[in-house]
Short mmCIF file of C-alpha atoms and ligand atoms in Angstrom, two decimals:
data_model
loop_
_atom_site.label_atom_id
_atom_site.label_comp_id
_atom_site.label_asym_id
_atom_site.label_seq_id
_atom_site.Cartn_x
_atom_site.Cartn_y
_atom_site.Cartn_z
CA MET A 1 2.24 -0.21 0.42
CA TYR A 2 0.53 1.70 -1.18
CA THR A 3 1.51 5.02 0.06
CA THR A 4 3.28 6.68 -2.80
CA GLU A 5 1.84 9.55 -4.71
CA LEU A 6 -0.30 7.88 -7.33
CA SER A 7 -2.18 10.78 -8.77
CA ASP A 8 -0.65 12.54 -11.74
CA LYS A 9 -3.11 15.40 -11.43
CA ASN A 10 -2.08 16.68 -8.03
CA LYS A 11 0.19 19.64 -7.90
CA LYS A 12 2.15 21.05 -5.02
CA PRO A 13 0.00 23.10 -2.65
CA SER A 14 -0.28 26.36 -4.52
CA ALA A 15 1.52 29.40 -3.18
CA ALA A 16 -1.90 31.09 -3.02
CA ALA A 17 -3.35 28.35 -0.77
CA MET A 18 -0.35 28.53 1.54
CA ALA A 19 -0.53 32.35 1.64
CA ASN A 20 -4.03 32.05 3.14
CA GLU A 21 -2.65 30.27 6.20
CA ASP A 22 -2.02 32.22 9.39
CA PRO A 23 1.80 32.66 9.39
CA VAL A 24 2.12 32.42 13.18
CA ARG A 25 0.18 29.14 13.36
CA LEU A 26 1.99 27.80 10.32
CA ALA A 27 5.38 28.52 11.89
CA ALA A 28 4.31 26.84 15.16
CA PHE A 29 3.03 23.82 13.22
CA GLU A 30 6.25 23.49 11.23
CA ALA A 31 8.35 23.76 14.37
CA ARG A 32 6.38 20.95 16.02
CA VAL A 33 6.79 18.73 12.98
CA ALA A 34 10.50 19.51 12.77
CA ALA A 35 10.86 18.51 16.44
CA ASP A 36 9.27 15.12 15.61
CA ASN A 37 6.12 15.76 17.64
CA PHE A 38 2.93 14.12 16.45
CA ILE A 39 0.12 16.23 15.06
CA GLU A 40 -3.21 15.04 16.50
CA PRO A 41 -6.76 15.34 15.07
CA LYS A 42 -7.78 18.41 17.10
CA ASP A 43 -4.53 20.30 16.46
CA TRP A 44 -4.38 23.13 13.97
CA MET A 45 -2.89 22.10 10.61
CA PRO A 46 -2.52 23.74 7.19
CA GLU A 47 -5.26 22.77 4.74
CA ALA A 48 -2.70 21.41 2.28
CA TYR A 49 -1.34 19.06 4.98
CA ARG A 50 -4.87 17.84 5.75
CA LYS A 51 -5.66 17.30 2.07
CA THR A 52 -2.41 15.48 1.34
CA LEU A 53 -2.96 13.18 4.31
CA ILE A 54 -6.57 12.44 3.40
CA ARG A 55 -5.44 11.53 -0.11
CA GLN A 56 -2.52 9.41 1.04
CA ILE A 57 -4.28 7.58 3.88
CA SER A 58 -7.43 6.90 1.84
CA GLN A 59 -5.36 5.62 -1.12
CA HIS A 60 -3.57 3.39 1.33
CA ALA A 61 -6.89 2.14 2.79
CA HIS A 62 -8.31 1.47 -0.68
CA SER A 63 -5.19 -0.50 -1.58
CA GLU A 64 -5.57 -2.73 1.47
CA ILE A 65 -9.18 -3.49 0.59
CA VAL A 66 -8.63 -3.99 -3.14
CA GLY A 67 -5.56 -6.06 -2.24
CA MET A 68 -7.85 -8.65 -0.66
CA LEU A 69 -9.24 -9.53 -4.10
CA PRO A 70 -6.33 -11.16 -5.96
CA GLU A 71 -5.58 -13.41 -2.97
CA GLY A 72 -9.19 -13.98 -1.93
CA ASN A 73 -9.55 -15.66 -5.32
CA TRP A 74 -7.13 -18.36 -4.19
CA ILE A 75 -8.51 -19.26 -0.74
CA THR A 76 -10.66 -22.11 -2.10
CA ARG A 77 -7.83 -23.33 -4.33
CA ALA A 78 -4.98 -23.26 -1.79
CA PRO A 79 -3.21 -26.65 -1.95
CA SER A 80 -3.72 -27.75 1.69
CA LEU A 81 -5.79 -26.96 4.77
CA ARG A 82 -2.77 -25.26 6.35
CA ARG A 83 -2.25 -23.06 3.30
CA LYS A 84 -5.95 -22.16 3.28
CA ALA A 85 -5.99 -21.21 6.97
CA VAL A 86 -2.85 -19.07 6.62
CA LEU A 87 -4.07 -17.33 3.47
CA LEU A 88 -7.49 -16.70 5.00
CA ALA A 89 -5.84 -15.07 8.03
CA LYS A 90 -3.68 -12.94 5.76
CA VAL A 91 -6.60 -11.71 3.68
CA GLN A 92 -8.53 -10.89 6.87
CA ASP A 93 -5.53 -8.89 8.11
CA GLU A 94 -5.67 -6.79 4.94
CA GLY A 95 -9.35 -6.04 5.62
CA GLY A 96 -8.36 -4.94 9.13
CA HIS A 97 -5.61 -2.69 7.72
CA GLY A 98 -8.19 -1.01 5.51
CA LEU A 99 -10.43 -0.39 8.51
CA TYR A 100 -7.70 1.16 10.71
CA LEU A 101 -6.74 3.42 7.83
CA TYR A 102 -10.28 4.51 6.95
CA ALA A 103 -10.73 5.33 10.64
CA ALA A 104 -7.47 7.35 10.65
CA ALA A 105 -8.59 9.28 7.54
CA GLU A 106 -11.98 10.01 9.15
CA THR A 107 -10.23 11.88 11.98
CA LEU A 108 -9.20 14.44 9.33
CA GLY A 109 -12.80 15.31 8.52
CA THR A 110 -13.67 13.07 5.59
CA SER A 111 -16.34 10.37 5.85
CA ARG A 112 -16.26 6.67 5.09
CA ASP A 113 -19.06 7.15 2.54
CA GLU A 114 -17.15 9.86 0.68
CA MET A 115 -14.02 7.69 0.49
CA ILE A 116 -15.92 4.60 -0.68
CA GLU A 117 -17.77 6.65 -3.26
CA ALA A 118 -14.47 8.06 -4.58
CA LEU A 119 -13.09 4.52 -4.91
CA HIS A 120 -16.15 3.04 -6.60
CA SER A 121 -16.55 5.91 -9.03
CA GLY A 122 -12.91 5.57 -10.11
CA ARG A 123 -11.86 9.03 -8.81
CA ALA A 124 -9.64 7.63 -6.06
CA LYS A 125 -6.47 5.70 -6.81
CA TYR A 126 -5.14 2.53 -5.24
CA SER A 127 -1.89 0.67 -5.69
CA THR A 128 -1.26 -0.28 -9.33
CA ILE A 129 -0.02 -3.71 -8.25
CA PHE A 130 -3.52 -5.07 -7.68
CA ASN A 131 -4.50 -4.58 -11.31
CA TYR A 132 -2.33 -7.54 -12.33
CA PRO A 133 -3.88 -11.03 -12.41
CA THR A 134 -2.94 -13.94 -10.11
CA LEU A 135 -2.54 -16.83 -12.56
CA THR A 136 -1.11 -19.67 -10.46
CA TRP A 137 -0.64 -20.67 -6.83
CA ALA A 138 2.96 -19.47 -7.11
CA ASP A 139 1.60 -15.94 -7.53
CA ILE A 140 0.31 -16.08 -3.96
CA GLY A 141 3.89 -16.77 -2.87
CA ALA A 142 5.22 -13.93 -5.03
CA ILE A 143 2.63 -11.47 -3.73
CA GLY A 144 3.42 -12.16 -0.09
CA TRP A 145 7.16 -12.13 -0.64
CA LEU A 146 7.40 -9.17 -3.03
CA VAL A 147 4.24 -7.07 -2.62
CA ASP A 148 4.01 -7.32 1.15
CA GLY A 149 7.80 -7.03 1.23
CA ALA A 150 7.58 -3.74 -0.66
CA ALA A 151 4.74 -2.66 1.64
CA ILE A 152 6.97 -3.18 4.69
CA MET A 153 9.78 -1.13 3.15
CA ASN A 154 7.35 1.72 2.68
CA GLN A 155 5.45 1.42 5.91
CA VAL A 156 8.21 0.98 8.46
CA PRO A 157 9.30 4.65 8.12
CA LEU A 158 5.62 5.67 8.31
CA GLN A 159 5.51 4.52 11.94
CA ARG A 160 7.21 7.89 12.50
CA THR A 161 5.04 9.88 10.13
CA SER A 162 3.96 13.23 11.61
CA TYR A 163 0.22 12.51 11.87
CA GLY A 164 -0.40 10.57 15.10
CA PRO A 165 -3.37 8.36 14.12
CA TYR A 166 -1.64 7.31 10.89
CA ALA A 167 1.65 6.52 12.64
CA ARG A 168 -0.08 4.43 15.31
CA ALA A 169 -2.13 2.46 12.76
CA MET A 170 1.13 1.72 11.00
CA VAL A 171 2.75 0.10 14.05
CA ARG A 172 0.27 -2.77 14.11
CA ILE A 173 0.06 -3.00 10.33
CA CYS A 174 3.83 -3.44 10.06
CA LYS A 175 3.82 -6.35 12.50
CA GLU A 176 1.21 -8.12 10.40
CA GLU A 177 2.93 -7.29 7.11
CA SER A 178 6.07 -9.02 8.25
CA PHE A 179 4.05 -12.22 8.83
CA HIS A 180 2.62 -11.78 5.30
CA GLN A 181 6.06 -11.42 3.78
CA ARG A 182 7.28 -14.58 5.48
CA GLN A 183 4.28 -16.65 4.44
CA GLY A 184 4.84 -15.58 0.82
CA TYR A 185 8.54 -16.32 0.93
CA GLU A 186 7.86 -19.71 2.52
CA ILE A 187 5.43 -20.64 -0.28
CA THR A 188 8.00 -19.58 -2.89
CA MET A 189 10.81 -21.40 -1.10
CA THR A 190 8.75 -24.61 -0.96
CA LEU A 191 7.95 -24.44 -4.68
CA ALA A 192 11.54 -23.59 -5.58
CA ALA A 193 12.71 -26.74 -3.74
CA GLY A 194 9.99 -28.90 -5.31
CA SER A 195 9.60 -30.62 -8.69
CA PRO A 196 11.01 -29.00 -11.85
CA GLU A 197 7.46 -27.92 -12.71
CA GLN A 198 6.98 -26.29 -9.29
CA LYS A 199 10.31 -24.50 -9.57
CA ARG A 200 9.32 -23.26 -13.03
CA MET A 201 6.05 -21.88 -11.55
CA ALA A 202 7.96 -20.03 -8.82
CA GLN A 203 10.35 -18.52 -11.38
CA ASP A 204 7.48 -17.54 -13.67
CA ALA A 205 5.70 -15.76 -10.80
CA LEU A 206 8.89 -13.89 -9.89
CA ASP A 207 9.32 -12.93 -13.57
CA ARG A 208 5.82 -11.44 -13.73
CA TRP A 209 5.73 -9.73 -10.30
CA TRP A 210 9.25 -8.29 -10.09
CA TRP A 211 8.81 -5.16 -12.18
CA PRO A 212 5.29 -4.27 -10.97
CA SER A 213 6.68 -4.59 -7.40
CA LEU A 214 9.41 -2.04 -8.16
CA MET A 215 6.74 0.27 -9.60
CA MET A 216 4.86 0.15 -6.28
CA PHE A 217 7.34 2.66 -4.88
CA GLY A 218 5.97 5.25 -7.28
CA PRO A 219 7.61 7.51 -9.86
CA PRO A 220 11.32 8.38 -9.63
CA ASP A 221 12.15 11.26 -7.29
CA ASP A 222 12.81 13.75 -10.06
CA ASN A 223 9.28 13.13 -11.33
CA SER A 224 7.42 13.05 -8.02
CA PRO A 225 5.96 16.54 -7.57
CA ASN A 226 4.64 16.19 -4.00
CA SER A 227 7.62 14.40 -2.50
CA ALA A 228 9.65 17.37 -1.28
CA GLN A 229 6.75 18.98 0.56
CA SER A 230 5.64 15.64 2.03
CA ILE A 231 9.13 15.00 3.34
CA ARG A 232 9.33 18.49 4.85
CA TRP A 233 6.06 17.89 6.68
CA ARG A 234 7.22 14.39 7.60
CA ILE A 235 4.21 12.81 5.94
CA LYS A 236 6.76 10.77 4.05
CA ARG A 237 10.09 10.05 5.67
CA GLU A 238 12.06 8.67 2.74
CA THR A 239 11.90 9.15 -1.01
CA ASN A 240 10.53 6.67 -3.55
CA ASP A 241 13.99 5.95 -4.98
CA GLN A 242 15.60 5.38 -1.58
CA LEU A 243 12.90 2.88 -0.61
CA ARG A 244 13.01 1.13 -3.99
CA GLN A 245 16.80 0.71 -3.71
CA ARG A 246 16.50 -0.77 -0.24
CA PHE A 247 13.88 -3.25 -1.47
CA VAL A 248 16.13 -4.40 -4.33
CA ASP A 249 19.10 -4.77 -1.98
CA VAL A 250 17.12 -6.91 0.46
CA THR A 251 15.21 -9.01 -2.07
CA VAL A 252 17.88 -10.03 -4.60
CA PRO A 253 19.83 -12.16 -2.05
CA GLN A 254 16.53 -13.77 -0.97
CA ALA A 255 15.90 -14.88 -4.58
CA GLU A 256 19.46 -16.19 -4.92
CA ALA A 257 19.20 -18.12 -1.65
CA ILE A 258 16.39 -20.26 -3.08
CA GLY A 259 17.85 -20.63 -6.57
CA LEU A 260 15.63 -18.15 -8.41
CA ARG A 261 16.77 -15.48 -10.83
CA VAL A 262 15.59 -11.86 -10.74
CA PRO A 263 14.44 -11.02 -14.30
CA ASP A 264 16.76 -8.06 -14.90
CA PRO A 265 19.83 -8.46 -17.14
CA ALA A 266 21.16 -5.10 -15.91
CA LEU A 267 21.15 -6.16 -12.25
CA LYS A 268 24.67 -5.92 -10.85
CA TRP A 269 26.27 -5.44 -7.42
CA ASN A 270 27.93 -2.05 -7.24
CA GLU A 271 30.92 -2.34 -4.93
CA ALA A 272 31.39 1.41 -4.54
CA ARG A 273 27.76 2.12 -3.61
CA GLU A 274 27.36 -1.18 -1.74
CA SER A 275 24.03 -1.56 -3.51
CA TYR A 276 22.61 -3.19 -6.62
CA ASP A 277 22.42 -1.27 -9.87
CA PHE A 278 19.27 -2.26 -11.70
CA GLY A 279 17.57 -1.81 -15.06
CA GLU A 280 15.20 0.87 -16.28
CA ILE A 281 11.57 0.59 -15.15
CA ASP A 282 8.89 0.81 -17.84
CA TRP A 283 7.18 4.00 -16.62
CA GLU A 284 4.80 3.99 -19.57
CA GLU A 285 3.32 0.79 -18.19
CA PHE A 286 3.13 2.31 -14.70
CA TYR A 287 1.22 5.41 -15.84
CA ALA A 288 -1.12 3.30 -17.98
CA VAL A 289 -2.00 1.21 -14.92
CA VAL A 290 -2.43 4.38 -12.80
CA ARG A 291 -4.89 5.60 -15.45
CA GLY A 292 -6.90 2.42 -14.88
CA GLU A 293 -5.66 0.44 -17.86
CA GLY A 294 -4.21 -2.45 -15.84
CA PRO A 295 -4.96 -5.99 -17.05
CA VAL A 296 -7.73 -6.64 -14.49
CA ALA A 297 -8.63 -3.10 -13.31
CA LYS A 298 -12.28 -3.35 -14.38
CA GLU A 299 -12.69 -6.79 -12.85
CA ARG A 300 -11.30 -5.54 -9.52
CA MET A 301 -13.60 -2.54 -9.36
CA ASN A 302 -16.66 -4.61 -10.36
CA ALA A 303 -15.84 -7.06 -7.57
CA ARG A 304 -15.54 -4.19 -5.03
CA VAL A 305 -18.80 -2.55 -6.08
CA LYS A 306 -20.61 -5.91 -5.98
CA ALA A 307 -19.24 -6.65 -2.48
CA TRP A 308 -20.43 -3.22 -1.30
CA ALA A 309 -23.91 -3.78 -2.77
CA ASP A 310 -24.15 -7.32 -1.38
CA GLY A 311 -23.24 -5.97 2.07
CA ALA A 312 -25.95 -3.28 2.10
CA TRP A 313 -28.28 -5.38 4.28
CA VAL A 314 -25.54 -5.78 6.92
CA ARG A 315 -25.01 -2.01 7.13
CA GLU A 316 -28.77 -1.40 7.30
CA ALA A 317 -29.23 -4.02 10.01
CA ALA A 318 -26.33 -2.61 12.05
CA LEU A 319 -27.74 0.92 11.84
CA ALA A 320 -31.27 -0.25 12.74
CA HIS A 321 -29.87 -2.18 15.71
CA ALA A 322 -27.85 0.84 16.90
CA ALA A 323 -30.92 3.11 16.59
CA LYS A 324 -33.08 0.68 18.55
CA ARG A 325 -30.44 0.36 21.25
CA ASN A 326 -29.98 4.13 21.52
CA GLY A 327 -33.77 4.55 21.75
CA ARG A 328 -33.92 2.02 24.58
CA LEU A 329 -31.05 3.66 26.43
CA ALA A 330 -32.70 7.07 26.05
CA ALA A 331 -36.01 5.69 27.38
CA GLU A 332 -34.26 4.26 30.43
FE1 FE2 B 401 -1.78 -4.73 4.51
FE1 FE2 B 402 -0.09 -7.52 3.76
#
């Protein structure tokens, strides 16, 4: 997931910026969006729409790539060959998701280098969830079940987002995310049915990942400044609170089915709303993590920067090869 508004600095597109747009083109654009037509890269679009999309898609791409780190740590320690192979495939999928999304963002006029630079310098945000540590094997179960589960909740509506390349990337990503969610739930289910110690590990992982997973949906609607505009332009299709509620409603019965307890004393089925009521989220913690104060934020960024530096020779070799090939083709 990864698609909520994570920056606290961004304001609504200013009235001044919108006033600079050609009113006839703006009206035509808004009519197309309202009719559920896709906007494509060469189509006219308001600058604020372009900027919002670049920010959202690049944050999403960064989250996919940074999300490889907490699980990549566990590939060598997975408890069996089958678990290793499955986890390896999952982590590779996340790398692929990052690539589709960087490519979608590039169609809006930003470059891969600019986006990577923004991530490495700390200017760009990524999902707060990846700044929490993965302490035991049970955390790999909890991440797949809860974090990928939350990602699906967020991303399924984005298959109908108004920007064509983003919507199409999301179709494939959602298929893979549902495999990720199942592999995580299956790990958790196996542990929960295992020895008392294994069950305790599964419960401990749920206890630590539950609240950060709810935070992944972003700030509450009344404190989410860009939401209304993004919904009007169909960049987002549902609000943070709607998606968070749906996640709780789907996930609580899954925990109960395998004998685990969601760590929220206020959690209660509300007959009238046909939904769960749940406790207050610690938004102070959320904003601290957004500001880069998460438990392993520095470690994550150091790992990303090191991977980028270690891969420099691959990028250089690929460029040299492409130049040589182009030269040969030109000569022919
Ligand atoms: Fe992903
Ligand atoms: Fe995933």
